[in-house]
Coordinates of N, CA and C in Angstrom, one line a residue:
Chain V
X1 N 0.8 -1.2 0.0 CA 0.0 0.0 0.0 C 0.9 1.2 0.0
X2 N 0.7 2.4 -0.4 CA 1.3 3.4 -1.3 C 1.0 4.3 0.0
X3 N 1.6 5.0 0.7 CA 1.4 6.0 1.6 C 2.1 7.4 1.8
X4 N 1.3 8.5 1.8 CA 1.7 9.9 1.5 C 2.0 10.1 3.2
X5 N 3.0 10.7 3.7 CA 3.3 11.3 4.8 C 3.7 12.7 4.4
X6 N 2.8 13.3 5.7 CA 3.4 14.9 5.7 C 3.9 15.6 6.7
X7 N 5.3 16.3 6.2 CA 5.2 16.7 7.9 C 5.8 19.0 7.6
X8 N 5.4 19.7 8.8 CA 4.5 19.1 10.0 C 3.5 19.0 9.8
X9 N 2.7 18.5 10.6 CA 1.3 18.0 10.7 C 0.7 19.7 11.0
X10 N 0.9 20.5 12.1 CA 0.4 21.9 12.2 C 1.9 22.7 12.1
X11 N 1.3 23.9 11.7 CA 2.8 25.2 11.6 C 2.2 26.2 11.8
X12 N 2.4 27.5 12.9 CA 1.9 29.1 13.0 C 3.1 29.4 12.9
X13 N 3.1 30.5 11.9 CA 4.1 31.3 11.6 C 3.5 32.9 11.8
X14 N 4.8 34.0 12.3 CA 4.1 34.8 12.1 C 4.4 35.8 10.2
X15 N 3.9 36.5 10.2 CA 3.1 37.0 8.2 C 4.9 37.6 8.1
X16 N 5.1 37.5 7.0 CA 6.7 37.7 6.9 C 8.0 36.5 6.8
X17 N 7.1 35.6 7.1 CA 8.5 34.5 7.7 C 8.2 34.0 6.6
X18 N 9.8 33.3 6.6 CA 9.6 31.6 5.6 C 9.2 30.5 5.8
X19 N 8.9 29.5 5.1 CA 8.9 28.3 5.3 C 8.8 27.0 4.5
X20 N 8.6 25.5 5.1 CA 9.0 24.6 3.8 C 8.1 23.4 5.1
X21 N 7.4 23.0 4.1 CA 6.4 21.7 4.4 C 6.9 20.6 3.3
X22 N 7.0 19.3 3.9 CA 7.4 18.3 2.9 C 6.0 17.3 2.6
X23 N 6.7 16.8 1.9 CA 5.7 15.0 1.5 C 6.5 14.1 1.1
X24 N 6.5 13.1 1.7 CA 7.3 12.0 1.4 C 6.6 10.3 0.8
X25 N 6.8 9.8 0.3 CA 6.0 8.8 0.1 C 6.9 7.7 0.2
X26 N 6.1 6.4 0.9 CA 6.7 5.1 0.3 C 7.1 4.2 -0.5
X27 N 7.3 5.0 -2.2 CA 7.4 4.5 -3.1 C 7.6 5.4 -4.1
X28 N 8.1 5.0 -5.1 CA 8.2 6.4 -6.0 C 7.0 6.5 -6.9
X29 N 7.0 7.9 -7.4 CA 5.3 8.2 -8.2 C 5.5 8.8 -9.3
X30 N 4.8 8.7 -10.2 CA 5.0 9.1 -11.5 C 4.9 10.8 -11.1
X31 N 3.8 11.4 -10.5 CA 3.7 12.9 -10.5 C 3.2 13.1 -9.3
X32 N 3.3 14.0 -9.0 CA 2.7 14.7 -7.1 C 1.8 16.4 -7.5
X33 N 0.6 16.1 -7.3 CA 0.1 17.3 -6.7 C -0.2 18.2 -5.6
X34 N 0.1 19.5 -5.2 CA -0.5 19.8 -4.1 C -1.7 20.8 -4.5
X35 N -2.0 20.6 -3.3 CA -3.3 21.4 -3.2 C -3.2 22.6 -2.0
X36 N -4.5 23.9 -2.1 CA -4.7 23.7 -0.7 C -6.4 24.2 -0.2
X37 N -6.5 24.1 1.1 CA -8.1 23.9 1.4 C -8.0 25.1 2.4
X38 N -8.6 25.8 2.3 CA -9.5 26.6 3.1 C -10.3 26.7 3.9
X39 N -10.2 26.8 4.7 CA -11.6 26.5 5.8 C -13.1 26.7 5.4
X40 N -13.8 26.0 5.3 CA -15.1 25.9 4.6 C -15.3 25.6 3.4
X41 N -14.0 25.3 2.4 CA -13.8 25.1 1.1 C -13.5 23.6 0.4
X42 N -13.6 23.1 -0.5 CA -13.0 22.1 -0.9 C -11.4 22.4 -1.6
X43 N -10.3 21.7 -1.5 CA -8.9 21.9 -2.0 C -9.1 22.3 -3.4
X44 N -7.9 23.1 -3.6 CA -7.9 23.7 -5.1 C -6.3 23.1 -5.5
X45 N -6.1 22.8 -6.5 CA -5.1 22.4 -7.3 C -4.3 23.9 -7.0
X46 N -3.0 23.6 -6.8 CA -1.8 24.4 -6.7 C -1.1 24.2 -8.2
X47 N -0.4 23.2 -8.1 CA 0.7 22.6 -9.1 C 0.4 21.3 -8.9
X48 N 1.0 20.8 -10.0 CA 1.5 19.3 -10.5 C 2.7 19.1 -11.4
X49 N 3.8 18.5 -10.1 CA 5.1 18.5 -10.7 C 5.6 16.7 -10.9
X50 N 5.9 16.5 -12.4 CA 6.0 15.3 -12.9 C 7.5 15.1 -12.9
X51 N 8.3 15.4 -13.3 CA 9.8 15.3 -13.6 C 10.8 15.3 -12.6
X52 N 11.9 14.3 -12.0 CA 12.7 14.2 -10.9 C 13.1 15.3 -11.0
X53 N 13.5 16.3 -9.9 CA 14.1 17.5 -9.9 C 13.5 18.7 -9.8
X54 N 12.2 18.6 -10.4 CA 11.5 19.6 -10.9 C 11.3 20.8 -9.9
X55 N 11.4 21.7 -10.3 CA 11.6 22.9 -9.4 C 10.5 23.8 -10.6
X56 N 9.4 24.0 -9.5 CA 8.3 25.1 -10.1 C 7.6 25.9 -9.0
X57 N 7.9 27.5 -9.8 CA 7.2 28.9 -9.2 C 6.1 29.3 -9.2
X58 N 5.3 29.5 -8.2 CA 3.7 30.1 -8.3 C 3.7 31.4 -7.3
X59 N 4.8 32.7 -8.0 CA 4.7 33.5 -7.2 C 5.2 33.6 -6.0
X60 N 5.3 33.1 -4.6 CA 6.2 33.1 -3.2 C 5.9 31.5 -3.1
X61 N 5.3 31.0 -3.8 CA 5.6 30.1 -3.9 C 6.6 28.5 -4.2
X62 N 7.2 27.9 -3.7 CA 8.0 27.2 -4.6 C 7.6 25.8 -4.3
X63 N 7.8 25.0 -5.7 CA 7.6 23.5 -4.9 C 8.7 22.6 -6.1
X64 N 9.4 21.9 -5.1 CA 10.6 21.0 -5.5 C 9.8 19.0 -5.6
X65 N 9.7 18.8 -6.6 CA 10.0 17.0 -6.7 C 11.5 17.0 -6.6
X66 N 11.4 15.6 -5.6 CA 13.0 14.8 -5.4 C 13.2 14.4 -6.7
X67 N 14.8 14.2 -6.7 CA 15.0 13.3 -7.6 C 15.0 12.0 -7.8
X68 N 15.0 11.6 -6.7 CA 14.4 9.8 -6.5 C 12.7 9.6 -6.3
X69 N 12.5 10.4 -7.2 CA 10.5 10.9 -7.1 C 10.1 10.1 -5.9
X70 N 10.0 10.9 -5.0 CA 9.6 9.8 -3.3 C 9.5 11.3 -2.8
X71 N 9.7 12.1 -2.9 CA 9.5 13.5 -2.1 C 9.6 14.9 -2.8
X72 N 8.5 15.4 -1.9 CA 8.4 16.5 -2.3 C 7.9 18.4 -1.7
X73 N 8.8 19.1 -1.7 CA 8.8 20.2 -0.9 C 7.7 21.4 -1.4
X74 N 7.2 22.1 -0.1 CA 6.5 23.3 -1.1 C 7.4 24.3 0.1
X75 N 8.0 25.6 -0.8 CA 8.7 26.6 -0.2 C 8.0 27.7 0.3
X76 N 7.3 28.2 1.3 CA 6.6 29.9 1.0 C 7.7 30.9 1.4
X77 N 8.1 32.3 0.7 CA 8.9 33.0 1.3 C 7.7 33.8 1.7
X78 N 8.0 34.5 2.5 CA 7.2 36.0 3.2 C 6.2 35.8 3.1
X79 N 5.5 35.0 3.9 CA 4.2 34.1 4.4 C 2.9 34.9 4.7
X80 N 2.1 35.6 3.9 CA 1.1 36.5 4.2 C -0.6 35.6 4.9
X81 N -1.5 36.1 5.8 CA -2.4 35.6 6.3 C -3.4 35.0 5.3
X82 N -3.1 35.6 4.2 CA -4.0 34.5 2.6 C -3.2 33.4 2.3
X83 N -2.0 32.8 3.1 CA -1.3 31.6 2.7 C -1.9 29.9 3.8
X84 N -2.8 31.5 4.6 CA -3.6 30.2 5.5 C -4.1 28.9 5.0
X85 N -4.6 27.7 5.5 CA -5.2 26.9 5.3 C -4.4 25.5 5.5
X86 N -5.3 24.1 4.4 CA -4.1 23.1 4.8 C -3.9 22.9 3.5
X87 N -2.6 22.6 3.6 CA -2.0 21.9 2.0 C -1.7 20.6 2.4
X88 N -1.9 20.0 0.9 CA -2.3 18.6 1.0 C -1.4 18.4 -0.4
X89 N -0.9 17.5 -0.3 CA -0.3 16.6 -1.7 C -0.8 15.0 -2.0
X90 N -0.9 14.8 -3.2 CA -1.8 14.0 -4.2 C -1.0 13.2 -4.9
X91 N -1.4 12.0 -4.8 CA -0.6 11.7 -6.1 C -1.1 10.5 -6.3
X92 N -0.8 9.6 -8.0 CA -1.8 9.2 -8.4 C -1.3 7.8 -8.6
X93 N -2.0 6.9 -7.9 CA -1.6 5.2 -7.7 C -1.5 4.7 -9.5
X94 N -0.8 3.1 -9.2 CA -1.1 2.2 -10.7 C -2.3 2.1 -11.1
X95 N -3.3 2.1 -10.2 CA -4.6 1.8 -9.9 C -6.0 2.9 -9.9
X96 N -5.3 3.8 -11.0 CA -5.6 5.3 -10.9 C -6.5 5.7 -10.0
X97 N -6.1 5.5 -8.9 CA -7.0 6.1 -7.9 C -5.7 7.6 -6.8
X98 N -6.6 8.9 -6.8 CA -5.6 9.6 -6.0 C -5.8 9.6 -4.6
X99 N -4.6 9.4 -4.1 CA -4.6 9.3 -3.0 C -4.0 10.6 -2.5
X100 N -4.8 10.9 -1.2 CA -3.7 12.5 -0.3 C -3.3 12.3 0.9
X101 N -2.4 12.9 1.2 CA -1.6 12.6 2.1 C -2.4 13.5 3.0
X102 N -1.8 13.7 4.6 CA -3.1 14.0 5.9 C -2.8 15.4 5.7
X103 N -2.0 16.1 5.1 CA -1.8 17.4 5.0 C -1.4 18.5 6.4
X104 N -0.8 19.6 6.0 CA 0.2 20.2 7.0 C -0.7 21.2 7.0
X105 N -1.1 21.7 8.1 CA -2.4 22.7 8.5 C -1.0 24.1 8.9
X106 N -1.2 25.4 8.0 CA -1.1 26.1 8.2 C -1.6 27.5 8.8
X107 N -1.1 28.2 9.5 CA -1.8 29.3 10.2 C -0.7 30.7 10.2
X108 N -1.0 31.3 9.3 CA 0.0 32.8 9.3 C -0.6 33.8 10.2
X109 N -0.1 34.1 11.0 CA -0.6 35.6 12.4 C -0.1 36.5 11.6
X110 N -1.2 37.6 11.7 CA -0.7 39.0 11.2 C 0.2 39.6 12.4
Chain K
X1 N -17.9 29.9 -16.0 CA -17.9 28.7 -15.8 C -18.2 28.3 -14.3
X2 N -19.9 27.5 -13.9 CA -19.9 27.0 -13.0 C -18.9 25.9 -12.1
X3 N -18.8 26.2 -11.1 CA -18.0 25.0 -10.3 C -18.8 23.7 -10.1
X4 N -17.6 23.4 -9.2 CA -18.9 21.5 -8.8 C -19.7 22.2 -7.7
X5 N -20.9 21.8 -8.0 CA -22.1 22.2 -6.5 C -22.6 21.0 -5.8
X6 N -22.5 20.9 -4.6 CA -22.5 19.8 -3.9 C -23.8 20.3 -3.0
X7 N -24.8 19.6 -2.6 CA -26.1 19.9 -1.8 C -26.3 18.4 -1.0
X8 N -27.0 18.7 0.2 CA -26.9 19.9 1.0 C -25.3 20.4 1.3
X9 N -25.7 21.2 2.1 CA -24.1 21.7 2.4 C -24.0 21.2 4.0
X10 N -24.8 21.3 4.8 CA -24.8 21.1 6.1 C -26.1 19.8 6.2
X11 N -26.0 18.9 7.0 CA -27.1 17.7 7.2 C -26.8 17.1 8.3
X12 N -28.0 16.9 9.4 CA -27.8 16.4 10.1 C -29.0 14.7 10.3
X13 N -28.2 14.2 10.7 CA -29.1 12.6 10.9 C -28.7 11.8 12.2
X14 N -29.8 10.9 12.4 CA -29.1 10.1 13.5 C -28.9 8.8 13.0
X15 N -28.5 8.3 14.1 CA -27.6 6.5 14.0 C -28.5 6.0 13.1
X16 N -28.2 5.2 12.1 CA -29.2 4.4 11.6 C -30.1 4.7 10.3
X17 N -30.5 6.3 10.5 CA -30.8 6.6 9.0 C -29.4 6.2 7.7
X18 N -30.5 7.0 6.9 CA -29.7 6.8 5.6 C -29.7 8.6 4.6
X19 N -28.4 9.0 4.0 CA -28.5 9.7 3.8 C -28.2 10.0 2.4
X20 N -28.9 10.8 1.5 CA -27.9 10.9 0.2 C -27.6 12.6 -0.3
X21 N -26.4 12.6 -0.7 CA -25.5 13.5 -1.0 C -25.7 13.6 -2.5
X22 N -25.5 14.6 -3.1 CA -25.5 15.3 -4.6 C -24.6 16.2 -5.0
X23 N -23.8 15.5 -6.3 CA -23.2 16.7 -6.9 C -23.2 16.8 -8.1
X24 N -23.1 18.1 -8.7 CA -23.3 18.5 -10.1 C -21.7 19.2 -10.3
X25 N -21.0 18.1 -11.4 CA -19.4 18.5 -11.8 C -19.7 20.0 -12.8
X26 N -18.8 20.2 -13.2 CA -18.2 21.4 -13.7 C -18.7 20.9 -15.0
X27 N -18.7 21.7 -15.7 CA -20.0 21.3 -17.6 C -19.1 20.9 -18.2
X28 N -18.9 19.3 -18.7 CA -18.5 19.1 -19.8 C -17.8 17.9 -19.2
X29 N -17.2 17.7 -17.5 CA -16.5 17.2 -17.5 C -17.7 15.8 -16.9
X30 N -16.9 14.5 -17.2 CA -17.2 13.2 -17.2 C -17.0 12.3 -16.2
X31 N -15.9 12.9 -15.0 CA -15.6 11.6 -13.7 C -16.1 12.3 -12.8
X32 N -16.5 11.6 -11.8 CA -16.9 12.3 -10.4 C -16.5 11.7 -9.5
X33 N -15.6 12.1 -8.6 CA -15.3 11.1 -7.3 C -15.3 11.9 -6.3
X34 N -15.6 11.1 -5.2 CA -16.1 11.2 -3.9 C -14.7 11.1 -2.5
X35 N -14.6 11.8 -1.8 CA -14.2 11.6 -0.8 C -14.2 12.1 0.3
X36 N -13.8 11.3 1.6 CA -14.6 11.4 2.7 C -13.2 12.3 3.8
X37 N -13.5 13.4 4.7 CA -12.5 13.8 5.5 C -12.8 14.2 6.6
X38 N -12.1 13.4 7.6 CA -12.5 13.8 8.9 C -11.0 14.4 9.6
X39 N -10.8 14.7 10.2 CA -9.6 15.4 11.5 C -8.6 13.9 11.7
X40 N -9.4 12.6 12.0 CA -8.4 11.7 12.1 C -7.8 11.2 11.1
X41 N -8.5 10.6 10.0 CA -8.5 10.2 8.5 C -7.6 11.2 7.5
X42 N -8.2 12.1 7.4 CA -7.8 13.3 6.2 C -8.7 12.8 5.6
X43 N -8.2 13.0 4.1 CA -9.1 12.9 2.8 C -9.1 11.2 2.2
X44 N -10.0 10.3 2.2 CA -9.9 9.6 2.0 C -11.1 9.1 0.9
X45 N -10.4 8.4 -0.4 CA -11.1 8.3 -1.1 C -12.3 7.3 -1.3
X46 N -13.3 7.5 -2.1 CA -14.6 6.7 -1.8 C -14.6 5.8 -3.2
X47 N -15.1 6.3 -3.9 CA -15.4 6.1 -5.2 C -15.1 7.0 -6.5
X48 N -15.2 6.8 -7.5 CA -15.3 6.8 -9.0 C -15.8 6.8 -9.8
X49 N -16.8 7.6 -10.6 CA -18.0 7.2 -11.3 C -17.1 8.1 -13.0
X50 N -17.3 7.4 -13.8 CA -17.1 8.1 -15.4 C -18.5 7.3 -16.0
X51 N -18.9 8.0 -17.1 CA -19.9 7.7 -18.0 C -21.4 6.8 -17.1
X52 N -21.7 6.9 -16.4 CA -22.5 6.6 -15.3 C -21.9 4.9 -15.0
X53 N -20.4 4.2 -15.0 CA -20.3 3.2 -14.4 C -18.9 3.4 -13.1
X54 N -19.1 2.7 -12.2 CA -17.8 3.0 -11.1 C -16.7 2.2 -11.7
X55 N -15.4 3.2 -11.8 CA -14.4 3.1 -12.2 C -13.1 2.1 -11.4
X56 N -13.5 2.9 -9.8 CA -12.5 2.8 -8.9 C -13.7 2.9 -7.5
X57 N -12.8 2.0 -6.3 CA -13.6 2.0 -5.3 C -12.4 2.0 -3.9
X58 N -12.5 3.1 -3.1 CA -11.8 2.6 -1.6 C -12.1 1.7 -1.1
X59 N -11.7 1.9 -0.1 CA -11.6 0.5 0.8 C -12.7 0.8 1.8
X60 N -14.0 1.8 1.7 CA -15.1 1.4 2.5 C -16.1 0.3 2.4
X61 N -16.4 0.4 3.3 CA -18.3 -0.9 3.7 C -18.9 -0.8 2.7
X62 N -20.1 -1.3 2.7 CA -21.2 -1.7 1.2 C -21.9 -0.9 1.5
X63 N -22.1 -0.1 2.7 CA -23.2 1.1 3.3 C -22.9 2.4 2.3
X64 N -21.7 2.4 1.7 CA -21.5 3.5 0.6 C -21.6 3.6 -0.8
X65 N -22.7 4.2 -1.1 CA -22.9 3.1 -2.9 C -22.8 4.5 -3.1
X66 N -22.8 4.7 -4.5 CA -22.9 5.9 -5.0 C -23.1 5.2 -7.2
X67 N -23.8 6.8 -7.1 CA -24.2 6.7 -9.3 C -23.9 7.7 -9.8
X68 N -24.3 7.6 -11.2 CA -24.2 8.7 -11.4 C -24.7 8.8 -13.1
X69 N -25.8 9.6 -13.4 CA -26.2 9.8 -14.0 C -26.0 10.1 -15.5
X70 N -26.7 10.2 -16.7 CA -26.2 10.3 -18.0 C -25.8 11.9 -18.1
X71 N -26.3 12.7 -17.1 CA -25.6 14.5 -17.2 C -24.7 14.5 -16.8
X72 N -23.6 13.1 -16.2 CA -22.5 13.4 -15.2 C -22.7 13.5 -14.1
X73 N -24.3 14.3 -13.1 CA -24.0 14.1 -12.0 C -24.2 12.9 -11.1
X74 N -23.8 13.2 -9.8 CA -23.8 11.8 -9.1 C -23.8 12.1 -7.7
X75 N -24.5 11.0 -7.2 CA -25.0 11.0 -5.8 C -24.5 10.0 -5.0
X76 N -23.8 10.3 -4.0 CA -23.8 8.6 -2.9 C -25.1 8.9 -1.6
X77 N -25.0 7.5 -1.3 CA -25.9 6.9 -0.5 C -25.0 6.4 0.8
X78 N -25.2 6.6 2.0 CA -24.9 6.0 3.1 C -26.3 5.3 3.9
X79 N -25.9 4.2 4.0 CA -27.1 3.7 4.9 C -27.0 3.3 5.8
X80 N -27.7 3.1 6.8 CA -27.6 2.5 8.4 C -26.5 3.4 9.2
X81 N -26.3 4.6 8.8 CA -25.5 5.6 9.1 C -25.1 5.5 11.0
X82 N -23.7 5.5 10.9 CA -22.6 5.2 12.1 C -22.2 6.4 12.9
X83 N -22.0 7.0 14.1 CA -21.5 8.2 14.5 C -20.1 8.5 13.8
X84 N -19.8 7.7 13.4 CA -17.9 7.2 12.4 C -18.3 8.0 11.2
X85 N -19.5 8.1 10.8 CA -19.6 8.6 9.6 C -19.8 10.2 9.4
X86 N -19.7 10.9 10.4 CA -19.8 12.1 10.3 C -18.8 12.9 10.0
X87 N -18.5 13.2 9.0 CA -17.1 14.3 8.4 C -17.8 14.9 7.1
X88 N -16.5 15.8 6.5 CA -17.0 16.2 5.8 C -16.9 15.4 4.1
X89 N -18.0 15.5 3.0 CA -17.4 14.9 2.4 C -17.6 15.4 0.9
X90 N -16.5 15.0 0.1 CA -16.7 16.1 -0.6 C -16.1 15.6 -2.3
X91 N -16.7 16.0 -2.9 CA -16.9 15.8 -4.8 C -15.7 16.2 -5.3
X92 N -15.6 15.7 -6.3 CA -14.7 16.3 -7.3 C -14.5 16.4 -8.6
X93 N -15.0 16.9 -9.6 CA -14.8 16.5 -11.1 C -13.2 16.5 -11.9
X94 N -13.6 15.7 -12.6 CA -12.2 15.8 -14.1 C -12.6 16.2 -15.1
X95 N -11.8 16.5 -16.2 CA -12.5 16.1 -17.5 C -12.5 14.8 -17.8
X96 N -11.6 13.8 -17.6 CA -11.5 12.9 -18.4 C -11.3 11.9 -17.1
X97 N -11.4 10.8 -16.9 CA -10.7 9.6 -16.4 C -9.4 9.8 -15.7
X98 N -9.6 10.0 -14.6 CA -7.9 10.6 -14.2 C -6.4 10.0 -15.2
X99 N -6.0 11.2 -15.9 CA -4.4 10.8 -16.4 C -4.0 11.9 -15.1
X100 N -2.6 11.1 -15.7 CA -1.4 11.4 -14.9 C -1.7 13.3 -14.0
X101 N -1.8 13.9 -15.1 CA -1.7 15.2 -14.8 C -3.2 15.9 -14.8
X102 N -4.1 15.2 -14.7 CA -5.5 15.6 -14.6 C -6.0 16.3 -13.6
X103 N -5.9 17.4 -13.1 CA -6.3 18.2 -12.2 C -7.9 18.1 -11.5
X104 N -8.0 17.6 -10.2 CA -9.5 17.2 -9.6 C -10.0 18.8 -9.1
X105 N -11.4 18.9 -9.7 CA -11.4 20.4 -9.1 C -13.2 19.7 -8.1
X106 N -13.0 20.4 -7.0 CA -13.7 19.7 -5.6 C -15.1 21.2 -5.2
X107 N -15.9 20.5 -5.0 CA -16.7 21.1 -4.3 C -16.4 21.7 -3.2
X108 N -17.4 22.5 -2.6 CA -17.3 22.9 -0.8 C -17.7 21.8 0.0
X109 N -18.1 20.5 -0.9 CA -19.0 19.2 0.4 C -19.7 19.8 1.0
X110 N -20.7 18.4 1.8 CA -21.2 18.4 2.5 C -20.7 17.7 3.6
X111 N -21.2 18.9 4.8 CA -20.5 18.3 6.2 C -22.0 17.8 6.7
X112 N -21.5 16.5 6.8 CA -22.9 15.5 7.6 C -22.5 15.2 9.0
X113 N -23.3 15.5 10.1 CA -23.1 15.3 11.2 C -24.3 13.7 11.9
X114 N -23.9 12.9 12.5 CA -24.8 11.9 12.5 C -24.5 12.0 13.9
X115 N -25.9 12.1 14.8 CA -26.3 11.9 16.3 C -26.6 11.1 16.4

């Protein structure tokens, strides 16, 4: 069985700071999505990074695939109170079913 | 372009009823799947519906059926409803049959609370 771990599990940061949430998996994956969820919302597609290495920008955003596709990083620089919520990473079994990992609950203090 | 609309949004039941959930995907698109999230669990997937047959199934009980109609949308069913069952739970459309890079775009769900 194929399992997404994330860590941390919770993070308060205060608005200005950096930071870096992982995903790691038990296996390697063809592609990893993250997402993130909003309180009261359903998760919205961030990115989806396919390629070992892959390093992609969404604005203060950053998110790194390993090169042994088994992990994967999302970067925030200067963390504003709209970066709230949980991010969650996806990725998609032999069995095309996606699976998400428990996701890293974020909270930025103004 | 409308989003996925998921109804009700809030529902409350007790032990033992049975309850059914609705969603209407995004226009055009063809998969709908279902998943269930609670605080201990996360997001955990249910089912799979493309062209009104199930594609893909979790690893829940027989209490969770779900269809889905020739417009695309689709509804599950919980029956004999468990205090365990109470989370939020929530839709998703594709265009196509999940590929690799197929982006799921999700409803707001419905949070069911069972007393």
């Amino acid at each position: 069985t194929q399992l997404l771990e994330q860590s941390p599990q919770f993070l308060s940061i205060q608005e200005g700071e950096n930071l870096t949430v992982y995903c790691n998996s038990s296996s390697v994956f063809s592609s990893l999505q993250w997402y993130r969820q909003e309180p009261g919302e359903g998760p919205v597609l961030l990115v989806t990074v396919v390629t070992g290495g892959e390093v992609k920008k969404l604005k203060r955003l950053t998110f790194q695939f390993g090169d042994a596709r088994k992990d994967s990083s999302l970067h925030i620089t200067a963390a504003q109170p709209g970066d709230t919520g949980l991010y969650l990473c996806a990725l998609k079994t032999s069995y095309d079913k996606v699976i998400f990992g428990p996701g890293t609950s974020l909270s930025v203090i103004p | 372009k409308a989003g996925v609309t998921q109804t009700p949004r809030y529902l409350i039941k007790t032990r033992g009823q049975q309850v059914t959930l609705s969603c209407s995907p995004i226009s055009g698109h063809r998969s709908v799947s279902w998943y269930q999230q609670t605080p201990g669990q996360g997001l955990q997937f249910l089912f799979e519906y493309f062209s009104e047959t199930q594609r893909n199934k979790g690893n829940f009980p027989g209490r969770f059926s779900g269809r889905q109609f020739s417009n695309s949308r689709s509804e599950m069913n919980v029956s004999t409803l468990e205090l365990g069952d109470s989370a939020l739970y929530l839709c998703a459309s594709s265009l196509v049959l999940r590929q690799t890079n197929s982006p799921l775009h999700f409803g707001n769900g419905t949070r069911l609370t069972v007393t």
